[in-house]
Amino acid sequence: MSDPTPLFDTALIRHRLVRARAGGYAGFLMERVLDDVEDRLAAVTRPFPLALDLASPTPVLAGRLRGMERVGRLVRMSPVPEPEADCVGDAEALPFGAGAGFDLAVSALALQHVNDLPGVLVQLRRALKPDGLFLGCLLGGATLTELRQAFLQAESETEGGASPRVAPVAELRDLGGLLQRAGFALPVVDSDTIRVRYADPFALMRDLRAMGLTNALTDRRRTPLRRATLMRAAAIYAECFSDSDGRLRATFEVLWLSGWVPHESQQKPLRPGTAQTRLAEALGTAEHRLTPNTGDES
């Protein structure tokens, strides 16, 4: 059997990222995410002698990590050529073999465009040393819901149908299971909703182009977007998603996931029946035993 057609056009994604960075990358979303990375790592009181920046779209994450006292050597794997990169690679084909010995791997806003997220997580777990930490974030399914709804209605009205624009994404409830299947222990997943406001939909579209986040589905429409469809989508967006001051809302959902490579030092649940302290003692309450009801009446 031949391999299935990949969901994303990875060559196009790299091309658009190069174009976005050359024209002035719109980094507001990345800066917000990096603040969260610092906060989350601040809660982990241990050093990371060898850390990896996995395919984040710009080198700013690497700069932040290098500025942390607890991070030693930082390896930057960039998705596109850049002077700051230690290597250029694809997140789905890591150039690091099993036992690479990373203490920490961080990926910011890169993994939403991989075709095989479970495979990436398995490779990451193998590249980390025992008790190594993976921390990553990717865009979730609620991202740009307003823009997608506007285009769906506009294309239905002006062209009698809608072209593929929405890529399937990992759901928050599934990410913990993916981490466990990949061999990570102590998985944690959560989400953050970021809302940005714009004067008009075209300002949002310019930012998306400047982040390299335009449609990169392999099965995307190849003909140019009709002007009538574009203008109708802009009108629908303004009608349905404007605030009282006339500015328009745009939603970005960021999904966070983290997990540790198993190690004997990590906490593990006790086997049933091995607890040494009663729950009533821990809560400081009295314990009342129930008397079985025999069905006899006096």
CSV table of C-alpha atoms in Angstrom, one decimal:
chain,number,residue,atom,x,y,z
A,1,MET,CA,0.0,0.0,0.0
A,2,SER,CA,1.2,3.5,-0.8
A,3,ASP,CA,1.6,6.1,2.0
A,4,PRO,CA,-1.5,8.2,2.6
A,5,THR,CA,-1.4,11.8,1.4
A,6,PRO,CA,-0.1,14.0,4.2
A,7,LEU,CA,-2.5,16.4,5.7
A,8,PHE,CA,-0.1,19.4,5.6
A,9,ASP,CA,2.2,20.6,2.8
A,10,THR,CA,5.3,20.9,4.9
A,11,ALA,CA,7.4,22.4,2.1
A,12,LEU,CA,4.8,25.2,1.7
A,13,ILE,CA,4.8,25.7,5.5
A,14,ARG,CA,8.6,26.3,5.5
A,15,HIS,CA,8.3,28.6,2.4
A,16,ARG,CA,5.7,30.7,4.1
A,17,LEU,CA,7.7,30.9,7.4
A,18,VAL,CA,10.8,32.1,5.5
A,19,ARG,CA,8.7,34.7,3.8
A,20,ALA,CA,7.1,35.8,7.0
A,21,ARG,CA,10.4,36.2,8.8
A,22,ALA,CA,11.9,38.1,5.9
A,23,GLY,CA,9.0,40.5,5.8
A,24,GLY,CA,8.9,41.1,9.6
A,25,TYR,CA,7.5,38.3,11.7
A,26,ALA,CA,4.3,39.2,13.7
A,27,GLY,CA,5.6,38.1,17.1
A,28,PHE,CA,2.9,39.2,19.5
A,29,LEU,CA,1.5,35.7,20.0
A,30,MET,CA,4.9,34.2,20.4
A,31,GLU,CA,5.9,36.7,23.1
A,32,ARG,CA,2.7,35.9,25.1
A,33,VAL,CA,3.5,32.2,24.8
A,34,LEU,CA,7.2,32.7,25.9
A,35,ASP,CA,6.0,34.5,29.1
A,36,ASP,CA,4.0,31.4,29.9
A,37,VAL,CA,7.0,29.1,29.2
A,38,GLU,CA,9.0,31.0,31.7
A,39,ASP,CA,6.2,30.9,34.3
A,40,ARG,CA,5.8,27.1,33.8
A,41,LEU,CA,9.5,26.3,34.0
A,42,ALA,CA,9.8,28.6,37.1
A,43,ALA,CA,7.7,26.0,39.0
A,44,VAL,CA,10.3,23.3,38.2
A,45,THR,CA,13.1,23.7,40.7
A,46,ARG,CA,15.9,21.7,39.1
A,47,PRO,CA,18.7,22.5,36.6
A,48,PHE,CA,18.6,21.5,32.9
A,49,PRO,CA,22.2,21.0,31.8
A,50,LEU,CA,21.2,20.2,28.1
A,51,ALA,CA,18.0,21.7,26.6
A,52,LEU,CA,16.4,21.6,23.2
A,53,ASP,CA,14.3,24.2,21.3
A,54,LEU,CA,12.3,22.0,19.0
A,55,ALA,CA,11.3,23.8,15.7
A,56,SER,CA,9.8,26.9,17.2
A,57,PRO,CA,9.2,29.3,14.3
A,58,THR,CA,11.7,32.0,15.4
A,59,PRO,CA,14.8,31.9,17.6
A,60,VAL,CA,13.2,34.1,20.4
A,61,LEU,CA,12.4,31.0,22.5
A,62,ALA,CA,16.1,29.9,22.3
A,63,GLY,CA,17.1,33.4,23.5
A,64,ARG,CA,14.8,33.2,26.5
A,65,LEU,CA,16.0,29.7,27.5
A,66,ARG,CA,19.6,30.7,27.2
A,67,GLY,CA,18.9,33.6,29.6
A,68,MET,CA,17.7,31.2,32.3
A,69,GLU,CA,20.2,30.4,35.0
A,70,ARG,CA,19.1,26.8,35.3
A,71,VAL,CA,19.5,26.1,31.6
A,72,GLY,CA,23.0,25.0,30.6
A,73,ARG,CA,23.7,24.3,26.9
A,74,LEU,CA,20.8,25.1,24.6
A,75,VAL,CA,20.4,23.4,21.2
A,76,ARG,CA,18.2,25.2,18.7
A,77,MET,CA,16.7,23.1,16.0
A,78,SER,CA,15.1,25.5,13.5
A,79,PRO,CA,12.6,24.5,10.9
A,80,VAL,CA,14.3,26.9,8.4
A,81,PRO,CA,17.9,28.0,7.9
A,82,GLU,CA,19.0,30.7,10.3
A,83,PRO,CA,22.3,32.0,11.7
A,84,GLU,CA,21.3,31.2,15.3
A,85,ALA,CA,20.4,27.6,14.7
A,86,ASP,CA,22.5,24.7,15.8
A,87,CYS,CA,20.8,22.5,13.2
A,88,VAL,CA,17.9,22.7,10.7
A,89,GLY,CA,15.4,19.9,10.8
A,90,ASP,CA,11.8,18.6,10.7
A,91,ALA,CA,10.0,17.9,13.9
A,92,GLU,CA,8.7,14.7,12.4
A,93,ALA,CA,12.2,13.4,11.6
A,94,LEU,CA,14.4,14.5,14.5
A,95,PRO,CA,18.1,14.4,13.8
A,96,PHE,CA,18.7,13.2,17.4
A,97,GLY,CA,18.8,9.5,18.1
A,98,ALA,CA,17.7,7.6,21.1
A,99,GLY,CA,19.7,8.5,24.1
A,100,ALA,CA,20.6,12.0,22.9
A,101,GLY,CA,20.4,12.9,26.6
A,102,PHE,CA,18.4,16.1,26.7
A,103,ASP,CA,17.2,17.2,30.1
A,104,LEU,CA,14.5,19.5,28.7
A,105,ALA,CA,12.8,19.9,25.3
A,106,VAL,CA,10.5,22.9,24.6
A,107,SER,CA,8.5,23.6,21.5
A,108,ALA,CA,6.4,26.7,21.0
A,109,LEU,CA,3.7,27.1,18.3
A,110,ALA,CA,5.2,24.5,16.0
A,111,LEU,CA,3.5,21.2,16.5
A,112,GLN,CA,0.0,22.2,15.1
A,113,HIS,CA,1.3,21.6,11.6
A,114,VAL,CA,2.9,18.2,12.0
A,115,ASN,CA,1.3,15.3,10.2
A,116,ASP,CA,2.1,12.7,12.9
A,117,LEU,CA,2.0,14.2,16.4
A,118,PRO,CA,2.1,10.8,18.2
A,119,GLY,CA,5.3,10.0,16.2
A,120,VAL,CA,6.9,13.3,17.2
A,121,LEU,CA,6.1,12.7,20.9
A,122,VAL,CA,7.7,9.2,20.7
A,123,GLN,CA,10.9,10.6,19.1
A,124,LEU,CA,11.0,13.3,21.8
A,125,ARG,CA,10.7,10.8,24.6
A,126,ARG,CA,13.6,8.8,23.2
A,127,ALA,CA,15.8,11.9,22.8
A,128,LEU,CA,15.2,12.9,26.4
A,129,LYS,CA,17.1,11.3,29.3
A,130,PRO,CA,15.2,9.5,32.1
A,131,ASP,CA,13.4,12.2,34.2
A,132,GLY,CA,13.7,14.6,31.3
A,133,LEU,CA,10.9,17.1,30.8
A,134,PHE,CA,9.0,18.0,27.6
A,135,LEU,CA,7.0,21.2,27.5
A,136,GLY,CA,5.1,22.3,24.4
A,137,CYS,CA,2.3,24.4,23.1
A,138,LEU,CA,0.3,24.3,19.8
A,139,LEU,CA,-2.7,26.1,18.4
A,140,GLY,CA,-6.0,24.4,19.1
A,141,GLY,CA,-9.3,24.0,17.3
A,142,ALA,CA,-10.9,27.1,18.5
A,143,THR,CA,-8.2,29.2,16.9
A,144,LEU,CA,-9.6,31.7,14.4
A,145,THR,CA,-13.1,30.4,14.8
A,146,GLU,CA,-14.6,33.8,13.8
A,147,LEU,CA,-12.6,33.9,10.5
A,148,ARG,CA,-13.5,30.4,9.6
A,149,GLN,CA,-17.2,30.9,10.2
A,150,ALA,CA,-17.1,34.1,8.1
A,151,PHE,CA,-15.4,32.3,5.1
A,152,LEU,CA,-17.7,29.3,5.4
A,153,GLN,CA,-20.8,31.4,5.1
A,154,ALA,CA,-19.3,33.7,2.4
A,155,GLU,CA,-18.2,30.8,0.2
A,156,SER,CA,-21.6,29.1,0.6
A,157,GLU,CA,-23.3,32.3,-0.5
A,158,THR,CA,-21.1,33.3,-3.4
A,159,GLU,CA,-19.8,30.0,-4.7
A,160,GLY,CA,-22.3,27.4,-3.6
A,161,GLY,CA,-19.8,25.5,-1.4
A,162,ALA,CA,-16.8,25.7,0.9
A,163,SER,CA,-13.2,24.8,0.1
A,164,PRO,CA,-11.0,23.0,2.7
A,165,ARG,CA,-9.8,25.5,5.3
A,166,VAL,CA,-10.0,23.8,8.6
A,167,ALA,CA,-7.3,21.3,9.6
A,168,PRO,CA,-8.1,18.6,12.1
A,169,VAL,CA,-6.3,19.3,15.3
A,170,ALA,CA,-5.6,17.4,18.6
A,171,GLU,CA,-8.3,18.0,21.2
A,172,LEU,CA,-7.3,18.9,24.7
A,173,ARG,CA,-9.0,15.8,26.1
A,174,ASP,CA,-6.8,13.6,23.7
A,175,LEU,CA,-3.4,15.1,24.4
A,176,GLY,CA,-2.9,13.4,27.8
A,177,GLY,CA,-3.6,10.1,26.2
A,178,LEU,CA,-1.1,10.8,23.4
A,179,LEU,CA,1.6,11.7,25.9
A,180,GLN,CA,1.0,8.4,27.8
A,181,ARG,CA,1.0,6.4,24.6
A,182,ALA,CA,4.3,7.9,23.7
A,183,GLY,CA,5.7,6.8,27.0
A,184,PHE,CA,5.6,10.0,29.1
A,185,ALA,CA,4.8,9.9,32.8
A,186,LEU,CA,2.9,12.5,34.8
A,187,PRO,CA,1.2,14.1,31.8
A,188,VAL,CA,-0.4,17.5,32.2
A,189,VAL,CA,-2.5,19.3,29.6
A,190,ASP,CA,-4.4,22.6,29.7
A,191,SER,CA,-5.5,25.4,27.4
A,192,ASP,CA,-5.3,29.2,27.2
A,193,THR,CA,-7.6,31.4,25.2
A,194,ILE,CA,-6.1,34.6,23.8
A,195,ARG,CA,-8.3,37.2,22.1
A,196,VAL,CA,-6.9,39.8,19.9
A,197,ARG,CA,-8.8,42.8,18.5
A,198,TYR,CA,-8.4,44.3,15.1
A,199,ALA,CA,-9.8,47.3,13.2
A,200,ASP,CA,-10.9,45.1,10.3
A,201,PRO,CA,-10.5,41.5,9.0
A,202,PHE,CA,-7.7,42.5,6.6
A,203,ALA,CA,-5.4,43.5,9.5
A,204,LEU,CA,-5.9,40.0,10.9
A,205,MET,CA,-5.1,38.4,7.6
A,206,ARG,CA,-2.0,40.5,7.3
A,207,ASP,CA,-0.9,39.2,10.8
A,208,LEU,CA,-1.6,35.6,9.8
A,209,ARG,CA,0.5,36.0,6.7
A,210,ALA,CA,3.3,37.6,8.8
A,211,MET,CA,3.2,34.5,11.1
A,212,GLY,CA,3.2,32.0,8.2
A,213,LEU,CA,-0.2,30.7,9.4
A,214,THR,CA,-2.2,30.9,6.2
A,215,ASN,CA,-3.9,27.7,4.8
A,216,ALA,CA,-1.3,25.0,4.2
A,217,LEU,CA,-3.5,21.9,3.8
A,218,THR,CA,-2.4,19.6,1.1
A,219,ASP,CA,-6.0,19.4,-0.1
A,220,ARG,CA,-6.5,23.2,-0.2
A,221,ARG,CA,-8.1,25.0,-3.1
A,222,ARG,CA,-5.4,26.0,-5.7
A,223,THR,CA,-7.4,28.7,-7.5
A,224,PRO,CA,-7.2,32.4,-6.3
A,225,LEU,CA,-9.9,33.5,-3.8
A,226,ARG,CA,-12.6,35.5,-5.5
A,227,ARG,CA,-12.8,39.1,-4.6
A,228,ALA,CA,-16.6,38.8,-4.1
A,229,THR,CA,-16.0,36.0,-1.6
A,230,LEU,CA,-13.3,37.9,0.3
A,231,MET,CA,-15.4,41.1,0.6
A,232,ARG,CA,-18.5,39.1,1.7
A,233,ALA,CA,-16.4,37.3,4.3
A,234,ALA,CA,-15.1,40.6,5.6
A,235,ALA,CA,-18.7,41.9,5.9
A,236,ILE,CA,-19.9,38.9,7.7
A,237,TYR,CA,-17.0,39.1,10.1
A,238,ALA,CA,-17.8,42.7,10.9
A,239,GLU,CA,-21.5,41.9,11.3
A,240,CYS,CA,-21.1,39.0,13.6
A,241,PHE,CA,-17.9,39.4,15.6
A,242,SER,CA,-17.5,43.1,16.4
A,243,ASP,CA,-17.4,44.7,19.9
A,244,SER,CA,-19.4,47.8,20.9
A,245,ASP,CA,-16.5,50.1,19.7
A,246,GLY,CA,-16.5,48.5,16.2
A,247,ARG,CA,-13.2,46.5,16.6
A,248,LEU,CA,-13.3,42.9,15.7
A,249,ARG,CA,-12.4,39.9,17.9
A,250,ALA,CA,-10.0,37.1,16.9
A,251,THR,CA,-9.5,34.0,19.0
A,252,PHE,CA,-6.3,32.0,19.4
A,253,GLU,CA,-6.5,28.8,21.5
A,254,VAL,CA,-3.2,27.6,22.8
A,255,LEU,CA,-3.0,24.0,24.0
A,256,TRP,CA,-0.3,23.2,26.5
A,257,LEU,CA,1.2,19.7,27.2
A,258,SER,CA,4.0,18.5,29.4
A,259,GLY,CA,5.3,15.1,30.5
A,260,TRP,CA,8.3,13.5,32.0
A,261,VAL,CA,10.4,10.5,30.8
A,262,PRO,CA,9.8,7.8,33.4
A,263,HIS,CA,12.4,7.5,36.2
A,264,GLU,CA,12.5,5.5,39.5
A,265,SER,CA,12.6,8.8,41.5
A,266,GLN,CA,9.2,10.0,40.3
A,267,GLN,CA,6.2,9.7,42.5
A,268,LYS,CA,4.0,6.7,42.0
A,269,PRO,CA,0.6,5.8,43.3
A,270,LEU,CA,0.4,3.3,46.2
A,271,ARG,CA,-0.9,-0.2,45.6
A,272,PRO,CA,-4.5,-0.6,46.9
A,273,GLY,CA,-4.5,-1.7,50.5
A,274,THR,CA,-1.0,-0.4,51.3
A,275,ALA,CA,-1.9,3.0,52.8
A,276,GLN,CA,-0.4,3.6,56.3
A,277,THR,CA,-2.7,6.4,57.3
A,278,ARG,CA,-6.5,6.5,57.4
A,279,LEU,CA,-8.3,9.2,55.4
A,280,ALA,CA,-10.2,10.3,58.5
A,281,GLU,CA,-6.8,11.0,60.3
A,282,ALA,CA,-5.5,13.0,57.3
A,283,LEU,CA,-8.7,15.1,57.3
A,284,GLY,CA,-8.9,15.4,61.1
A,285,THR,CA,-12.4,14.0,61.3
A,286,ALA,CA,-14.0,11.2,63.2
A,287,GLU,CA,-14.4,7.8,61.5
A,288,HIS,CA,-17.8,6.2,61.7
A,289,ARG,CA,-18.2,2.5,60.9
A,290,LEU,CA,-21.3,1.4,59.2
A,291,THR,CA,-23.2,-1.6,60.7
A,292,PRO,CA,-24.4,-4.0,58.1
A,293,ASN,CA,-28.2,-4.2,57.7
A,294,THR,CA,-29.3,-7.8,58.3
A,295,GLY,CA,-32.9,-7.1,57.5
A,296,ASP,CA,-34.1,-8.1,61.0
A,297,GLU,CA,-36.4,-5.7,62.8
A,298,SER,CA,-36.8,-5.6,66.6
